[in-house]
């Protein structure tokens, strides 16, 4: 087996197929084998995993996943690549490539049969940076039985997913993510392990799903959180007032939740957001969309 994730092999593949990295698809290929095998190893929740990969590119991570997973299902949007992958992954019999925009995929339909057969389904990717958050939210919002997600992303975006309250990076994304998952920092990744080299460093994060709280209507909870963060410099009262019919209603909700109206959303803990959500739900107040 010839390792794909090296500078020389990547160059050879790109030249052979007259390929260039497409910026609009966020193509930055990994060229450091140690990092790729570490991502593949940490992506496995057990020795009985089926891995879903988003964006196999020329196969750098796919190849290493195929060594540790029972099966790899990889979604690729770039129609130039299935032909290349057929060649570069010719030794990897347990890999299935699906030429499709992951955002259009029916994740449940793909995952469910493997879950039913007793496999641990995991997601692994070096994510296309232009679409990191929508991809993760698609997974968070699906009901597919996924064990964990291990993905590379821009360091600045990773910082928002892991941010704690009272820090500059803490926002609605941090709260919603940490409500659904516990988030672990796997490693920081310097920009020189990619071809082409991006402008910023990256990080690999792992998301482990928490047990769902069936008493919480997630769609409403997420709306409440987003409404609190509407404008960062505003107080929670001013932000919430923009999303409920009247300011007096916002005042009343905050008072009942025991949250001072002069605070800003970034100072609230998860428990406080949940408390506010419960008051909104009990009082049957409608919160406007963004
Ligand atoms: N996994 C490869 C690696 O690590 O070298 C490539 C990673 S590259 C950062 C992102 C990959 O995602 C590219 O192959 C790109 O074509 C693919 N991609 C971009 N948008 C996509 C989408 N919406 N659905 C599926 N694949 C996508």
CSV table of C-alpha atoms and ligand atoms in Angstrom, one decimal:
chain,number,residue,atom,x,y,z
A,1,UNK,CA,0.0,0.0,0.0
A,2,UNK,CA,1.4,3.4,-1.0
A,3,UNK,CA,0.5,6.1,1.6
A,4,UNK,CA,-1.3,8.9,-0.1
A,5,UNK,CA,-0.8,11.6,2.5
A,6,UNK,CA,2.8,12.6,1.6
A,7,UNK,CA,4.0,15.6,-0.4
A,8,UNK,CA,5.5,13.4,-3.1
A,9,UNK,CA,2.6,11.0,-3.6
A,10,UNK,CA,0.1,13.9,-3.6
A,11,UNK,CA,2.1,15.7,-6.2
A,12,UNK,CA,2.3,12.6,-8.3
A,13,UNK,CA,-1.5,12.0,-8.1
A,14,UNK,CA,-2.3,15.6,-8.9
A,15,UNK,CA,0.0,15.5,-11.9
A,16,UNK,CA,-1.2,12.2,-13.2
A,17,UNK,CA,-4.8,13.4,-13.3
A,18,UNK,CA,-4.0,17.0,-14.2
A,19,UNK,CA,-5.8,18.1,-11.1
A,20,UNK,CA,-5.7,21.4,-9.2
A,21,UNK,CA,-7.2,22.1,-5.8
A,22,UNK,CA,-10.6,23.8,-6.2
A,23,UNK,CA,-10.9,26.7,-3.8
A,24,UNK,CA,-14.7,26.8,-4.0
A,25,UNK,CA,-14.8,23.3,-2.7
A,26,UNK,CA,-12.4,24.1,0.2
A,27,UNK,CA,-9.8,21.6,-1.1
A,28,UNK,CA,-6.7,21.5,1.1
A,29,UNK,CA,-5.2,18.0,0.9
A,30,UNK,CA,-3.4,16.5,3.9
A,31,UNK,CA,0.2,15.6,3.2
A,32,UNK,CA,1.4,14.5,6.6
A,33,UNK,CA,0.9,10.7,7.2
A,34,UNK,CA,1.3,10.9,11.1
A,35,UNK,CA,-1.5,13.4,11.4
A,36,UNK,CA,-3.8,11.5,9.1
A,37,UNK,CA,-3.3,8.2,10.9
A,38,UNK,CA,-3.9,9.9,14.3
A,39,UNK,CA,-7.2,11.4,13.0
A,40,UNK,CA,-8.3,7.9,11.7
A,41,UNK,CA,-7.3,6.2,15.0
A,42,UNK,CA,-9.0,8.7,17.2
A,43,UNK,CA,-12.2,8.6,15.1
A,44,UNK,CA,-12.8,5.0,16.0
A,45,UNK,CA,-15.2,4.6,18.9
A,46,UNK,CA,-14.5,0.8,19.0
A,47,UNK,CA,-13.1,-1.9,16.8
A,48,UNK,CA,-16.5,-2.4,15.2
A,49,UNK,CA,-17.0,1.0,13.4
A,50,UNK,CA,-18.4,2.1,10.1
A,51,UNK,CA,-16.9,5.5,9.2
A,52,UNK,CA,-18.7,8.1,7.2
A,53,UNK,CA,-16.3,10.5,5.6
A,54,UNK,CA,-17.2,14.0,4.2
A,55,UNK,CA,-14.9,15.0,1.3
A,56,UNK,CA,-12.3,12.2,0.7
A,57,UNK,CA,-10.4,14.4,-1.8
A,58,UNK,CA,-7.7,12.1,-3.3
A,59,UNK,CA,-8.1,9.7,-0.4
A,60,UNK,CA,-5.5,10.7,2.2
A,61,UNK,CA,-7.7,10.1,5.2
A,62,UNK,CA,-10.0,7.5,3.5
A,63,UNK,CA,-7.0,5.2,3.1
A,64,UNK,CA,-6.2,5.3,6.8
A,65,UNK,CA,-9.8,5.0,7.8
A,66,UNK,CA,-10.1,1.9,5.7
A,67,UNK,CA,-7.3,0.3,7.7
A,68,UNK,CA,-9.1,0.8,11.1
A,69,UNK,CA,-12.9,0.7,10.2
A,70,UNK,CA,-15.0,-2.2,9.0
A,71,UNK,CA,-16.3,0.0,6.2
A,72,UNK,CA,-15.9,3.6,5.0
A,73,UNK,CA,-18.6,5.5,3.2
A,74,UNK,CA,-17.3,8.7,1.7
A,75,UNK,CA,-19.3,11.6,0.3
A,76,UNK,CA,-17.5,13.7,-2.3
A,77,UNK,CA,-19.0,16.6,-4.2
A,78,UNK,CA,-16.2,17.0,-6.9
A,79,UNK,CA,-17.1,14.9,-9.9
A,80,UNK,CA,-13.4,14.8,-11.0
A,81,UNK,CA,-12.5,12.7,-7.9
A,82,UNK,CA,-14.3,9.3,-8.0
A,83,UNK,CA,-12.1,8.2,-11.0
A,84,UNK,CA,-9.0,9.3,-9.0
A,85,UNK,CA,-10.2,7.5,-5.9
A,86,UNK,CA,-10.8,4.3,-7.7
A,87,UNK,CA,-7.1,4.3,-8.6
A,88,UNK,CA,-5.6,5.7,-5.3
A,89,UNK,CA,-7.8,3.4,-3.1
A,90,UNK,CA,-7.7,0.3,-5.3
A,91,UNK,CA,-6.3,-1.7,-2.4
A,92,UNK,CA,-9.1,-0.6,-0.1
A,93,UNK,CA,-12.0,-2.9,-0.7
A,94,UNK,CA,-14.1,-1.7,2.2
A,95,UNK,CA,-14.5,1.9,0.8
A,96,UNK,CA,-17.7,3.1,-0.9
A,97,UNK,CA,-17.6,6.5,-2.6
A,98,UNK,CA,-20.8,8.4,-3.1
A,99,UNK,CA,-20.6,11.3,-5.5
A,100,UNK,CA,-23.0,13.7,-3.8
A,101,UNK,CA,-23.1,17.0,-1.9
A,102,UNK,CA,-23.2,15.9,1.7
A,103,UNK,CA,-25.7,18.7,2.5
A,104,UNK,CA,-28.1,16.9,0.1
A,105,UNK,CA,-27.6,13.4,1.6
A,106,UNK,CA,-30.2,11.6,3.6
A,107,UNK,CA,-27.9,10.7,6.5
A,108,UNK,CA,-30.5,8.7,8.4
A,109,UNK,CA,-31.0,6.4,5.4
A,110,UNK,CA,-27.3,5.8,5.1
A,111,UNK,CA,-26.5,5.3,8.8
A,112,UNK,CA,-29.6,3.4,10.1
A,113,UNK,CA,-28.9,0.0,8.5
A,114,UNK,CA,-25.4,-0.1,10.0
A,115,UNK,CA,-26.7,0.9,13.4
A,116,UNK,CA,-29.3,-1.9,13.2
A,117,UNK,CA,-26.5,-4.4,12.4
A,118,UNK,CA,-24.7,-3.4,15.6
A,119,UNK,CA,-22.0,-1.2,14.1
A,120,UNK,CA,-20.8,1.9,15.8
A,121,UNK,CA,-21.2,4.6,13.1
A,122,UNK,CA,-18.8,7.5,13.4
A,123,UNK,CA,-18.0,10.5,11.3
A,124,UNK,CA,-14.5,11.6,10.3
A,125,UNK,CA,-13.3,14.4,8.0
A,126,UNK,CA,-10.9,17.0,7.1
A,127,UNK,CA,-13.8,19.4,6.6
A,128,UNK,CA,-14.1,21.8,3.7
A,129,UNK,CA,-13.7,25.1,5.6
A,130,UNK,CA,-16.4,27.1,3.7
A,131,UNK,CA,-19.1,24.8,5.0
A,132,UNK,CA,-17.9,23.5,8.4
A,133,UNK,CA,-20.8,24.8,10.5
A,134,UNK,CA,-23.6,23.8,8.2
A,135,UNK,CA,-22.2,20.3,7.9
A,136,UNK,CA,-21.9,19.9,11.7
A,137,UNK,CA,-25.4,21.3,12.3
A,138,UNK,CA,-26.8,18.9,9.7
A,139,UNK,CA,-25.3,16.1,11.7
A,140,UNK,CA,-26.4,17.5,15.1
A,141,UNK,CA,-29.9,18.0,13.8
A,142,UNK,CA,-30.3,14.6,12.2
A,143,UNK,CA,-31.6,11.7,14.3
A,144,UNK,CA,-29.1,9.3,12.7
A,145,UNK,CA,-27.6,7.0,15.3
A,146,UNK,CA,-24.1,8.4,15.2
A,147,UNK,CA,-21.6,7.7,18.0
A,148,UNK,CA,-19.1,10.4,17.6
A,149,UNK,CA,-17.7,13.0,15.1
A,150,UNK,CA,-14.0,13.6,14.7
A,151,UNK,CA,-13.2,16.5,12.3
A,152,UNK,CA,-10.6,18.9,11.3
A,153,UNK,CA,-11.6,22.6,11.0
A,154,UNK,CA,-10.1,26.0,11.1
A,155,UNK,CA,-8.6,26.7,14.6
A,156,UNK,CA,-10.8,29.9,15.0
A,157,UNK,CA,-14.0,28.0,14.3
A,158,UNK,CA,-12.8,25.2,16.7
A,159,UNK,CA,-12.3,27.8,19.4
A,160,UNK,CA,-16.0,28.8,19.1
A,161,UNK,CA,-17.2,25.3,19.4
A,162,UNK,CA,-15.2,24.8,22.6
A,163,UNK,CA,-15.6,28.3,24.1
A,164,UNK,CA,-16.7,28.7,27.7
A,165,UNK,CA,-19.0,31.4,29.0
A,166,UNK,CA,-17.4,34.8,29.7
A,167,UNK,CA,-14.9,34.4,26.8
A,168,UNK,CA,-14.9,36.3,23.5
A,169,UNK,CA,-15.5,33.2,21.4
A,170,UNK,CA,-18.6,32.1,23.3
A,171,UNK,CA,-21.7,32.5,21.1
A,172,UNK,CA,-25.0,30.7,20.1
A,173,UNK,CA,-22.9,28.1,18.2
A,174,UNK,CA,-21.0,27.2,21.4
A,175,UNK,CA,-24.1,26.9,23.5
A,176,UNK,CA,-26.1,24.8,21.0
A,177,UNK,CA,-23.1,22.5,20.3
A,178,UNK,CA,-22.3,22.0,24.0
A,179,UNK,CA,-26.0,21.3,24.7
A,180,UNK,CA,-25.9,18.4,22.2
A,181,UNK,CA,-22.4,17.1,22.6
A,182,UNK,CA,-19.4,17.1,24.8
A,183,UNK,CA,-16.5,18.5,22.8
A,184,UNK,CA,-12.9,17.4,23.1
A,185,UNK,CA,-9.8,19.0,21.6
A,186,UNK,CA,-7.9,16.2,19.9
A,187,UNK,CA,-5.0,18.2,18.5
A,188,UNK,CA,-3.8,21.5,16.9
A,189,UNK,CA,-2.6,21.2,13.3
A,190,UNK,CA,-0.2,23.6,11.6
A,191,UNK,CA,-0.9,25.0,8.2
A,192,UNK,CA,2.2,23.4,6.6
A,193,UNK,CA,0.7,19.9,6.5
A,194,UNK,CA,-1.7,20.8,3.7
A,195,UNK,CA,-1.4,21.2,0.0
A,196,UNK,CA,-2.2,24.0,-0.9
A,197,UNK,CA,-1.2,25.6,2.4
A,198,UNK,CA,-4.2,27.5,3.9
A,199,UNK,CA,-3.8,30.9,5.6
A,200,UNK,CA,-4.7,29.7,9.0
A,201,UNK,CA,-4.0,26.9,11.5
A,202,UNK,CA,-6.4,24.1,12.1
A,203,UNK,CA,-7.6,21.9,14.9
A,204,UNK,CA,-9.2,18.5,15.2
A,205,UNK,CA,-12.2,18.3,17.5
A,206,UNK,CA,-14.2,15.4,18.7
A,207,UNK,CA,-18.0,15.6,19.4
A,208,UNK,CA,-19.6,13.0,21.6
A,209,UNK,CA,-23.4,13.1,21.6
A,210,UNK,CA,-25.1,13.5,25.0
A,211,UNK,CA,-28.2,11.7,26.0
A,212,UNK,CA,-31.2,13.7,24.7
A,213,UNK,CA,-33.3,15.5,27.3
A,214,UNK,CA,-36.8,14.6,26.1
A,215,UNK,CA,-38.4,17.4,28.2
A,216,UNK,CA,-36.7,20.0,26.0
A,217,UNK,CA,-38.1,21.1,22.6
A,218,UNK,CA,-34.8,21.6,20.8
A,219,UNK,CA,-36.1,23.8,18.1
A,220,UNK,CA,-37.5,26.2,20.6
A,221,UNK,CA,-34.4,26.0,22.9
A,222,UNK,CA,-32.1,26.9,19.9
A,223,UNK,CA,-34.4,29.8,19.0
A,224,UNK,CA,-34.2,31.2,22.6
A,225,UNK,CA,-30.4,30.9,22.5
A,226,UNK,CA,-30.0,32.5,19.1
A,227,UNK,CA,-32.3,35.4,20.2
A,228,UNK,CA,-30.2,36.1,23.3
A,229,UNK,CA,-27.1,36.4,21.1
A,230,UNK,CA,-28.7,38.5,18.3
A,231,UNK,CA,-26.4,41.5,18.8
A,232,UNK,CA,-23.3,40.9,20.8
A,233,UNK,CA,-23.0,44.3,22.5
A,234,UNK,CA,-26.6,44.5,23.6
A,235,UNK,CA,-28.0,43.4,26.9
A,236,UNK,CA,-30.0,40.2,27.1
A,237,UNK,CA,-33.1,42.3,27.7
A,238,UNK,CA,-32.6,44.3,24.5
A,239,UNK,CA,-31.8,41.2,22.4
A,240,UNK,CA,-34.8,39.2,23.7
A,241,UNK,CA,-37.1,42.2,23.3
A,242,UNK,CA,-36.4,42.0,19.5
A,243,UNK,CA,-37.8,38.5,19.4
A,244,UNK,CA,-40.9,38.6,21.5
A,245,UNK,CA,-44.0,40.7,21.0
A,246,UNK,CA,-43.2,43.4,23.7
A,247,UNK,CA,-40.3,44.5,25.9
A,248,UNK,CA,-42.4,43.9,29.0
A,249,UNK,CA,-42.7,40.3,28.0
A,250,UNK,CA,-38.9,40.0,27.7
A,251,UNK,CA,-38.6,41.6,31.2
A,252,UNK,CA,-41.1,39.3,32.7
A,253,UNK,CA,-39.4,36.2,31.2
A,254,UNK,CA,-36.0,37.2,32.5
A,255,UNK,CA,-37.3,37.9,35.9
A,256,UNK,CA,-39.1,34.6,36.1
A,257,UNK,CA,-35.9,32.8,35.0
A,258,UNK,CA,-33.9,34.7,37.7
A,259,UNK,CA,-31.6,36.4,35.1
A,260,UNK,CA,-30.7,40.0,35.5
A,261,UNK,CA,-31.8,42.0,32.5
A,262,UNK,CA,-28.6,44.0,32.2
A,263,UNK,CA,-26.4,40.9,31.6
A,264,UNK,CA,-25.1,40.0,28.2
A,265,UNK,CA,-25.7,36.6,26.6
A,266,UNK,CA,-22.1,35.5,26.8
A,267,UNK,CA,-22.2,35.6,30.6
A,268,UNK,CA,-25.0,33.0,30.8
A,269,UNK,CA,-24.3,29.4,31.8
A,270,UNK,CA,-26.0,26.4,30.1
A,271,UNK,CA,-28.2,26.0,33.1
A,272,UNK,CA,-29.4,29.7,32.8
A,273,UNK,CA,-30.2,29.2,29.1
A,274,UNK,CA,-32.2,26.1,29.9
A,275,UNK,CA,-34.0,28.0,32.8
A,276,UNK,CA,-34.9,30.8,30.4
A,277,UNK,CA,-36.1,28.3,27.8
A,278,UNK,CA,-38.4,26.6,30.3
A,279,UNK,CA,-40.0,29.9,31.2
A,280,UNK,CA,-40.5,30.7,27.5
A,281,UNK,CA,-42.1,27.3,27.0
A,282,UNK,CA,-44.3,27.4,30.2
A,283,UNK,CA,-45.6,30.9,29.3
A,284,UNK,CA,-46.2,29.8,25.7
A,285,UNK,CA,-44.4,32.8,24.3
A,286,UNK,CA,-43.5,32.7,20.6
A,287,UNK,CA,-40.0,33.7,19.7
A,288,UNK,CA,-39.4,35.1,16.2
A,289,UNK,CA,-36.9,33.5,13.8
A,290,UNK,CA,-33.6,35.2,13.0
B,1,LIG,N1,-10.0,14.4,2.9
B,1,LIG,C1,-9.1,15.0,2.0
B,1,LIG,C2,-7.8,15.3,2.7
B,1,LIG,O1,-7.8,15.3,4.0
B,1,LIG,O2,-6.8,15.4,2.1
B,1,LIG,C3,-9.6,16.3,1.4
B,1,LIG,C4,-10.1,17.3,2.4
B,1,LIG,S1,-10.5,18.9,1.7
B,1,LIG,C5,-10.2,20.0,3.0
B,1,LIG,C6,-12.3,18.9,1.6
B,1,LIG,C7,-12.9,17.9,0.7
B,1,LIG,O3,-14.4,18.0,0.8
B,1,LIG,C8,-12.6,18.1,-0.8
B,1,LIG,O4,-12.4,16.9,-1.4
B,1,LIG,C9,-13.9,18.7,-1.4
B,1,LIG,O5,-14.1,18.5,-2.7
B,1,LIG,C10,-15.0,18.0,-0.5
B,1,LIG,N2,-16.2,18.8,-0.4
B,1,LIG,C11,-16.4,20.1,-0.4
B,1,LIG,N3,-17.8,20.4,-0.2
B,1,LIG,C12,-18.4,19.2,-0.1
B,1,LIG,C13,-19.8,18.8,0.1
B,1,LIG,N4,-20.7,19.8,0.2
B,1,LIG,N5,-20.1,17.5,0.1
B,1,LIG,C14,-19.1,16.6,0.0
B,1,LIG,N6,-17.8,16.9,-0.2
B,1,LIG,C15,-17.4,18.2,-0.2
